[in-house]
Amino acid sequence: MSLHRQTVAVLALVGIAIATYLWLHAIGVVGELKCGTGGCEIVQASSYAHLFGIPVAFYGVVAYVALFGISVAGSQPALVARAWPTRWLVAISGAGFLFTAYLTSLEAFVIHAWCRWCLASAAVITAIFITSLAGFFRKS
Amino acid sequence: MKRFYGLLAVVAVAAIAFLIYSANQPAAAVPGGAAGRAPVTAQDSAFPGYVLGSDSAPVKIVEFADYECPICAMFATVQFPTIRDQLIKTGKVQWTLRDYPLPPTTHRWSHLAADAVACASEQGKAWDMIDAMFDHHDWALQSSNPTSVFRGLAQGIGVNTTTWDACVSADRYAGRIQASLDRGDALGVGGTPTFFMDGKEIARTDRSSDQFQRIADSVIAARPKHKK
């Protein structure tokens, strides 16, 4: 019954790792990104890599941590039958999916460079959104 | 549930191991780049940047740029020629370019490029060198040290390369570049290019020459009219 929440928890953990890696790079803790193409550096150096003075990756960390916390809590026997965790997962991952779509479009049409780690995060948030939606419709 | 927690633990351990490994990787050495923070003198801090246009221009725009940044190069080659012709040469706008070299972990040759421009500026060729840097931006796509490319560009605009070589290899303007970087940080520059008009950041969407034209026109129109 809580399979979709457990799946989201695992995916969110992967997302936390990717977003943390990009965030640590943005604040100078991690050196050169292991990207292969150099596109990561171009994307990370662009002015779009910050929002309100904070690295975009940090917002990713916050969102993935929230998704992880809600999905793990929602997988507990006491909450497994409740609908609200799934609703929150859909809402947060939906917002994340839209924001990621915007960032990916910037890579394609404005920056003209691809950051593989950003694309990996985009794939993870998309998978979380689809999984959350599947859980939502199964319940309702 | 045991299998679920087991899987979470495996993913968490793998993620933590990857992050620790990445954080402990030494950054690649950067030939020609300033090692650490360069000392900044009062003279360095007083340097206003590379100014183009009349001091009496009613609109003053400051651009913080990184010569290795592809968006800066795109702006310089696509939008800036129109801005130069229609706004700067007509006396409406004074344009100042300030160095904001991103860290070597992001842009390996940015500091060296800023050095190259600063050393050309010694010979009165700052803007010629800036134009050359952006017009021939292929150097930014190569992984090899672009010093010889920069020397060729400097030679092409009439810079005495013997003097220029000595200047670049001594990293003579490290303090001035650092001062510019500090100024950008103080203003909240979060990436390049970032533009300021009268100390206020211009929104990132306002990067086309048309937008700059509109901004300049609106500022000029809003100025109080003085009696002659």
CSV table of C-alpha atoms in Angstrom, one decimal:
chain,number,residue,atom,x,y,z
A,1,MET,CA,0.0,0.0,0.0
A,2,SER,CA,2.8,2.4,0.7
A,3,LEU,CA,5.0,1.1,-2.1
A,4,HIS,CA,4.8,4.4,-4.0
A,5,ARG,CA,5.9,6.3,-0.9
A,6,GLN,CA,8.8,3.9,-0.4
A,7,THR,CA,9.8,4.4,-4.0
A,8,VAL,CA,9.6,8.1,-3.6
A,9,ALA,CA,11.8,7.9,-0.5
A,10,VAL,CA,14.5,6.0,-2.3
A,11,LEU,CA,14.4,8.4,-5.3
A,12,ALA,CA,14.4,11.4,-3.0
A,13,LEU,CA,17.5,10.1,-1.4
A,14,VAL,CA,19.2,9.9,-4.8
A,15,GLY,CA,17.9,13.4,-5.4
A,16,ILE,CA,19.4,14.7,-2.1
A,17,ALA,CA,22.8,13.3,-3.1
A,18,ILE,CA,22.7,15.0,-6.6
A,19,ALA,CA,21.4,18.3,-5.3
A,20,THR,CA,23.8,18.3,-2.4
A,21,TYR,CA,26.7,17.7,-4.8
A,22,LEU,CA,25.7,20.6,-7.0
A,23,TRP,CA,25.1,22.8,-4.0
A,24,LEU,CA,28.5,21.9,-2.5
A,25,HIS,CA,30.1,22.8,-5.8
A,26,ALA,CA,28.2,26.2,-5.9
A,27,ILE,CA,29.5,27.1,-2.4
A,28,GLY,CA,33.1,26.0,-3.3
A,29,VAL,CA,33.3,22.8,-1.2
A,30,VAL,CA,33.5,20.5,-4.2
A,31,GLY,CA,36.0,21.4,-6.9
A,32,GLU,CA,35.4,20.7,-10.6
A,33,LEU,CA,32.2,18.9,-11.4
A,34,LYS,CA,32.6,15.5,-12.9
A,35,CYS,CA,30.6,16.3,-15.9
A,36,GLY,CA,32.5,15.0,-19.0
A,37,THR,CA,31.4,17.7,-21.3
A,38,GLY,CA,32.2,20.9,-19.5
A,39,GLY,CA,28.5,21.8,-19.8
A,40,CYS,CA,28.0,21.6,-16.0
A,41,GLU,CA,30.5,24.4,-15.5
A,42,ILE,CA,28.8,26.6,-18.1
A,43,VAL,CA,25.4,26.0,-16.5
A,44,GLN,CA,26.6,26.4,-13.0
A,45,ALA,CA,28.5,29.6,-13.9
A,46,SER,CA,25.4,31.2,-15.5
A,47,SER,CA,23.4,33.8,-13.7
A,48,TYR,CA,20.5,31.3,-13.7
A,49,ALA,CA,22.3,29.1,-11.2
A,50,HIS,CA,21.3,31.5,-8.4
A,51,LEU,CA,17.8,32.5,-7.3
A,52,PHE,CA,17.5,35.4,-4.8
A,53,GLY,CA,21.2,35.1,-4.2
A,54,ILE,CA,21.0,31.4,-3.2
A,55,PRO,CA,22.3,28.6,-5.4
A,56,VAL,CA,19.4,26.9,-7.2
A,57,ALA,CA,20.8,23.5,-6.1
A,58,PHE,CA,20.0,24.5,-2.5
A,59,TYR,CA,16.3,24.7,-3.3
A,60,GLY,CA,16.7,21.2,-4.7
A,61,VAL,CA,18.2,20.0,-1.5
A,62,VAL,CA,15.3,21.4,0.5
A,63,ALA,CA,12.7,20.0,-1.8
A,64,TYR,CA,14.2,16.5,-1.8
A,65,VAL,CA,14.7,16.5,2.0
A,66,ALA,CA,11.0,17.4,2.3
A,67,LEU,CA,10.0,14.7,-0.1
A,68,PHE,CA,12.2,12.2,1.7
A,69,GLY,CA,10.8,13.1,5.1
A,70,ILE,CA,7.1,13.0,4.0
A,71,SER,CA,7.5,9.7,2.1
A,72,VAL,CA,9.3,8.0,5.0
A,73,ALA,CA,6.8,9.3,7.5
A,74,GLY,CA,3.9,8.3,5.2
A,75,SER,CA,5.3,4.8,5.0
A,76,GLN,CA,5.0,4.2,8.7
A,77,PRO,CA,2.1,2.0,9.9
A,78,ALA,CA,0.4,4.9,11.7
A,79,LEU,CA,0.2,7.0,8.6
A,80,VAL,CA,0.1,4.5,5.8
A,81,ALA,CA,-3.7,4.7,5.4
A,82,ARG,CA,-3.7,8.5,5.5
A,83,ALA,CA,-4.1,10.4,2.2
A,84,TRP,CA,-2.3,13.7,3.1
A,85,PRO,CA,1.3,12.4,2.7
A,86,THR,CA,0.6,11.5,-0.9
A,87,ARG,CA,-1.1,14.9,-1.5
A,88,TRP,CA,2.0,16.7,-0.2
A,89,LEU,CA,4.2,14.5,-2.3
A,90,VAL,CA,2.2,15.4,-5.4
A,91,ALA,CA,2.2,19.1,-4.6
A,92,ILE,CA,6.0,19.3,-3.8
A,93,SER,CA,7.1,17.1,-6.7
A,94,GLY,CA,4.7,18.9,-9.0
A,95,ALA,CA,6.2,22.2,-8.2
A,96,GLY,CA,9.7,20.7,-8.4
A,97,PHE,CA,8.9,19.2,-11.8
A,98,LEU,CA,7.7,22.6,-13.2
A,99,PHE,CA,10.7,24.4,-11.9
A,100,THR,CA,13.0,21.8,-13.3
A,101,ALA,CA,11.2,22.0,-16.7
A,102,TYR,CA,11.9,25.7,-16.6
A,103,LEU,CA,15.6,25.2,-15.7
A,104,THR,CA,16.0,22.6,-18.4
A,105,SER,CA,14.4,24.9,-21.0
A,106,LEU,CA,17.0,27.5,-20.0
A,107,GLU,CA,19.8,25.0,-20.6
A,108,ALA,CA,18.3,24.2,-24.0
A,109,PHE,CA,17.4,27.7,-25.3
A,110,VAL,CA,19.3,30.3,-23.3
A,111,ILE,CA,22.5,28.8,-21.9
A,112,HIS,CA,23.0,26.3,-24.8
A,113,ALA,CA,24.8,23.9,-22.6
A,114,TRP,CA,23.8,20.7,-20.8
A,115,CYS,CA,24.6,19.9,-17.2
A,116,ARG,CA,24.4,16.1,-16.8
A,117,TRP,CA,23.9,16.3,-13.1
A,118,CYS,CA,21.0,18.8,-13.6
A,119,LEU,CA,19.5,16.4,-16.1
A,120,ALA,CA,19.9,13.5,-13.7
A,121,SER,CA,18.0,15.6,-11.0
A,122,ALA,CA,15.4,16.4,-13.6
A,123,ALA,CA,14.9,12.7,-14.3
A,124,VAL,CA,14.6,12.0,-10.5
A,125,ILE,CA,12.1,14.7,-9.9
A,126,THR,CA,10.1,13.5,-12.9
A,127,ALA,CA,10.1,10.0,-11.6
A,128,ILE,CA,9.0,11.1,-8.2
A,129,PHE,CA,6.2,13.2,-9.6
A,130,ILE,CA,4.9,10.3,-11.7
A,131,THR,CA,5.2,7.9,-8.8
A,132,SER,CA,3.4,10.3,-6.5
A,133,LEU,CA,0.6,10.9,-9.1
A,134,ALA,CA,0.2,7.1,-9.5
A,135,GLY,CA,-0.1,6.7,-5.7
A,136,PHE,CA,-2.6,9.6,-5.6
A,137,PHE,CA,-4.9,8.2,-8.3
A,138,ARG,CA,-4.7,4.7,-6.9
A,139,LYS,CA,-5.9,6.0,-3.6
A,140,SER,CA,-8.7,8.2,-5.0
B,1,MET,CA,9.7,-2.6,5.8
B,2,LYS,CA,13.1,-4.2,6.6
B,3,ARG,CA,13.9,-4.4,2.9
B,4,PHE,CA,12.9,-0.7,2.5
B,5,TYR,CA,15.1,0.5,5.2
B,6,GLY,CA,17.9,-1.7,3.9
B,7,LEU,CA,17.6,-0.2,0.5
B,8,LEU,CA,17.6,3.3,2.0
B,9,ALA,CA,20.7,2.5,4.0
B,10,VAL,CA,22.5,1.3,0.9
B,11,VAL,CA,21.6,4.4,-1.1
B,12,ALA,CA,22.5,6.7,1.8
B,13,VAL,CA,25.9,5.1,2.3
B,14,ALA,CA,26.7,5.3,-1.5
B,15,ALA,CA,25.6,8.9,-1.6
B,16,ILE,CA,27.6,9.9,1.5
B,17,ALA,CA,30.7,8.1,0.2
B,18,PHE,CA,30.4,9.9,-3.2
B,19,LEU,CA,30.0,13.3,-1.6
B,20,ILE,CA,33.0,12.8,0.8
B,21,TYR,CA,35.1,11.5,-2.1
B,22,SER,CA,34.1,14.6,-4.3
B,23,ALA,CA,34.8,17.1,-1.5
B,24,ASN,CA,38.3,15.7,-1.0
B,25,GLN,CA,39.3,15.9,-4.6
B,26,PRO,CA,42.0,18.6,-5.0
B,27,ALA,CA,41.1,21.4,-7.5
B,28,ALA,CA,43.2,21.4,-10.6
B,29,ALA,CA,46.1,23.8,-10.7
B,30,VAL,CA,45.5,26.9,-12.7
B,31,PRO,CA,48.6,28.3,-14.5
B,32,GLY,CA,48.5,32.1,-14.5
B,33,GLY,CA,45.7,32.2,-12.0
B,34,ALA,CA,46.0,34.0,-8.7
B,35,ALA,CA,46.7,31.6,-5.9
B,36,GLY,CA,44.3,32.5,-3.1
B,37,ARG,CA,43.3,36.0,-2.3
B,38,ALA,CA,45.5,38.7,-3.8
B,39,PRO,CA,46.3,41.7,-1.6
B,40,VAL,CA,44.2,44.7,-2.5
B,41,THR,CA,45.6,48.3,-2.2
B,42,ALA,CA,43.6,51.5,-2.1
B,43,GLN,CA,44.6,52.1,-5.7
B,44,ASP,CA,43.2,48.8,-6.7
B,45,SER,CA,39.9,49.6,-5.0
B,46,ALA,CA,39.7,53.0,-6.6
B,47,PHE,CA,39.9,51.5,-10.1
B,48,PRO,CA,36.4,52.0,-11.6
B,49,GLY,CA,36.6,49.4,-14.3
B,50,TYR,CA,36.9,49.8,-18.1
B,51,VAL,CA,34.9,52.8,-19.0
B,52,LEU,CA,33.4,53.4,-22.5
B,53,GLY,CA,31.5,56.5,-23.3
B,54,SER,CA,31.1,60.0,-22.0
B,55,ASP,CA,31.3,61.0,-18.4
B,56,SER,CA,28.3,63.3,-19.0
B,57,ALA,CA,26.1,60.4,-20.2
B,58,PRO,CA,22.8,60.5,-18.2
B,59,VAL,CA,22.7,56.7,-17.9
B,60,LYS,CA,25.5,54.8,-16.3
B,61,ILE,CA,25.6,51.1,-16.6
B,62,VAL,CA,28.1,48.8,-15.0
B,63,GLU,CA,28.5,45.2,-16.2
B,64,PHE,CA,30.2,42.6,-14.1
B,65,ALA,CA,31.6,40.1,-16.6
B,66,ASP,CA,33.8,37.0,-16.8
B,67,TYR,CA,35.7,36.7,-20.1
B,68,GLU,CA,35.3,32.9,-20.1
B,69,CYS,CA,31.6,33.0,-19.6
B,70,PRO,CA,29.7,32.0,-22.7
B,71,ILE,CA,26.7,34.2,-21.9
B,72,CYS,CA,28.9,37.2,-21.5
B,73,ALA,CA,30.5,36.4,-24.9
B,74,MET,CA,27.1,36.0,-26.5
B,75,PHE,CA,25.9,39.3,-25.0
B,76,ALA,CA,29.2,41.0,-26.1
B,77,THR,CA,28.9,39.8,-29.7
B,78,VAL,CA,25.2,39.9,-30.3
B,79,GLN,CA,23.7,42.7,-28.2
B,80,PHE,CA,26.6,45.0,-27.3
B,81,PRO,CA,27.5,46.2,-30.8
B,82,THR,CA,24.0,47.8,-31.1
B,83,ILE,CA,24.3,49.2,-27.5
B,84,ARG,CA,27.6,50.7,-28.4
B,85,ASP,CA,26.4,52.3,-31.6
B,86,GLN,CA,23.0,53.5,-30.5
B,87,LEU,CA,23.5,54.3,-26.8
B,88,ILE,CA,27.2,54.7,-26.0
B,89,LYS,CA,28.4,56.6,-29.1
B,90,THR,CA,25.3,58.8,-29.0
B,91,GLY,CA,26.2,59.9,-25.5
B,92,LYS,CA,23.1,58.4,-23.8
B,93,VAL,CA,24.9,55.7,-21.9
B,94,GLN,CA,28.3,55.3,-20.3
B,95,TRP,CA,29.3,51.7,-20.0
B,96,THR,CA,31.7,50.3,-17.5
B,97,LEU,CA,32.9,46.7,-17.6
B,98,ARG,CA,34.2,45.3,-14.3
B,99,ASP,CA,36.1,42.0,-13.9
B,100,TYR,CA,34.2,39.3,-12.1
B,101,PRO,CA,36.3,36.2,-12.8
B,102,LEU,CA,34.5,33.1,-11.5
B,103,PRO,CA,36.5,30.7,-9.4
B,104,PRO,CA,39.0,28.5,-11.2
B,105,THR,CA,36.9,25.5,-10.3
B,106,THR,CA,34.2,26.9,-12.5
B,107,HIS,CA,36.1,28.8,-15.1
B,108,ARG,CA,39.7,27.8,-15.3
B,109,TRP,CA,41.1,30.7,-17.4
B,110,SER,CA,39.0,33.6,-16.2
B,111,HIS,CA,41.6,35.1,-14.0
B,112,LEU,CA,44.3,34.8,-16.7
B,113,ALA,CA,41.9,36.4,-19.2
B,114,ALA,CA,41.3,39.3,-16.7
B,115,ASP,CA,45.1,39.6,-16.4
B,116,ALA,CA,45.4,39.7,-20.2
B,117,VAL,CA,42.9,42.6,-20.5
B,118,ALA,CA,44.4,44.5,-17.5
B,119,CYS,CA,47.8,44.2,-19.1
B,120,ALA,CA,46.5,45.5,-22.4
B,121,SER,CA,44.8,48.3,-20.6
B,122,GLU,CA,48.3,49.5,-19.5
B,123,GLN,CA,48.8,50.3,-23.2
B,124,GLY,CA,45.5,51.9,-23.6
B,125,LYS,CA,44.0,48.9,-25.3
B,126,ALA,CA,41.5,47.6,-22.7
B,127,TRP,CA,38.4,47.7,-24.8
B,128,ASP,CA,40.2,46.4,-27.9
B,129,MET,CA,41.3,43.5,-25.9
B,130,ILE,CA,37.9,42.9,-24.3
B,131,ASP,CA,36.4,42.9,-27.8
B,132,ALA,CA,39.1,40.5,-29.1
B,133,MET,CA,38.5,38.2,-26.1
B,134,PHE,CA,34.8,37.9,-26.8
B,135,ASP,CA,35.0,37.9,-30.6
B,136,HIS,CA,37.4,35.0,-30.6
B,137,HIS,CA,35.9,33.1,-27.8
B,138,ASP,CA,37.0,29.6,-29.0
B,139,TRP,CA,39.8,29.8,-26.5
B,140,ALA,CA,37.2,29.3,-23.8
B,141,LEU,CA,36.2,25.9,-25.2
B,142,GLN,CA,39.7,24.5,-25.1
B,143,SER,CA,41.3,22.9,-22.1
B,144,SER,CA,44.8,24.0,-22.9
B,145,ASN,CA,46.4,27.1,-21.4
B,146,PRO,CA,45.2,30.0,-23.7
B,147,THR,CA,48.2,32.4,-22.9
B,148,SER,CA,49.5,32.1,-26.5
B,149,VAL,CA,46.0,32.8,-27.9
B,150,PHE,CA,45.8,35.9,-25.7
B,151,ARG,CA,49.2,37.0,-26.8
B,152,GLY,CA,48.1,36.6,-30.4
B,153,LEU,CA,45.0,38.6,-29.8
B,154,ALA,CA,47.1,41.3,-28.0
B,155,GLN,CA,49.5,41.4,-30.9
B,156,GLY,CA,46.6,41.7,-33.3
B,157,ILE,CA,45.3,44.9,-31.6
B,158,GLY,CA,48.8,46.5,-31.5
B,159,VAL,CA,49.9,45.7,-28.0
B,160,ASN,CA,53.6,45.5,-27.3
B,161,THR,CA,53.8,41.8,-26.3
B,162,THR,CA,57.1,42.0,-24.6
B,163,THR,CA,55.7,44.4,-22.0
B,164,TRP,CA,52.4,42.5,-22.0
B,165,ASP,CA,54.1,39.1,-21.4
B,166,ALA,CA,56.0,40.5,-18.4
B,167,CYS,CA,52.8,42.0,-17.0
B,168,VAL,CA,50.8,38.8,-17.4
B,169,SER,CA,53.4,36.5,-16.0
B,170,ALA,CA,53.8,38.7,-13.0
B,171,ASP,CA,50.0,38.7,-12.4
B,172,ARG,CA,50.5,42.5,-12.0
B,173,TYR,CA,46.8,43.3,-11.7
B,174,ALA,CA,45.8,40.5,-9.3
B,175,GLY,CA,44.9,43.1,-6.6
B,176,ARG,CA,42.8,45.2,-9.0
B,177,ILE,CA,40.9,42.1,-10.2
B,178,GLN,CA,40.4,41.0,-6.7
B,179,ALA,CA,39.1,44.5,-5.8
B,180,SER,CA,36.6,44.3,-8.7
B,181,LEU,CA,35.5,40.9,-7.6
B,182,ASP,CA,35.0,42.2,-4.0
B,183,ARG,CA,32.9,45.1,-5.3
B,184,GLY,CA,30.8,42.7,-7.2
B,185,ASP,CA,30.3,40.5,-4.2
B,186,ALA,CA,29.3,43.5,-2.1
B,187,LEU,CA,26.7,44.4,-4.7
B,188,GLY,CA,25.4,40.8,-4.7
B,189,VAL,CA,26.6,39.6,-8.1
B,190,GLY,CA,25.5,36.0,-8.3
B,191,GLY,CA,26.7,35.2,-11.8
B,192,THR,CA,27.8,36.7,-15.0
B,193,PRO,CA,26.9,38.9,-16.7
B,194,THR,CA,25.2,41.1,-14.1
B,195,PHE,CA,24.3,44.6,-14.9
B,196,PHE,CA,23.7,47.6,-12.6
B,197,MET,CA,22.3,51.0,-13.3
B,198,ASP,CA,22.9,53.6,-10.7
B,199,GLY,CA,23.7,50.8,-8.2
B,200,LYS,CA,20.5,48.9,-8.9
B,201,GLU,CA,20.7,45.5,-10.6
B,202,ILE,CA,18.9,45.3,-13.9
B,203,ALA,CA,16.7,42.2,-14.1
B,204,ARG,CA,18.1,39.2,-15.9
B,205,THR,CA,15.4,39.4,-18.5
B,206,ASP,CA,16.6,42.9,-19.6
B,207,ARG,CA,19.6,41.8,-21.6
B,208,SER,CA,18.7,42.7,-25.2
B,209,SER,CA,19.9,45.9,-26.8
B,210,ASP,CA,16.2,46.9,-27.1
B,211,GLN,CA,15.7,46.5,-23.4
B,212,PHE,CA,18.7,48.6,-22.7
B,213,GLN,CA,17.4,51.2,-25.2
B,214,ARG,CA,14.1,51.3,-23.4
B,215,ILE,CA,15.8,51.6,-20.0
B,216,ALA,CA,18.0,54.4,-21.2
B,217,ASP,CA,15.1,56.2,-22.8
B,218,SER,CA,12.9,55.9,-19.7
B,219,VAL,CA,15.7,57.3,-17.5
B,220,ILE,CA,16.4,60.2,-19.8
B,221,ALA,CA,12.6,60.9,-20.1
B,222,ALA,CA,12.2,60.9,-16.4
B,223,ARG,CA,15.1,63.3,-15.7
B,224,PRO,CA,14.1,66.8,-14.5
B,225,LYS,CA,14.3,69.3,-17.2
B,226,HIS,CA,16.8,72.1,-16.5
B,227,LYS,CA,16.2,75.6,-17.6
B,228,LYS,CA,18.8,76.9,-20.0
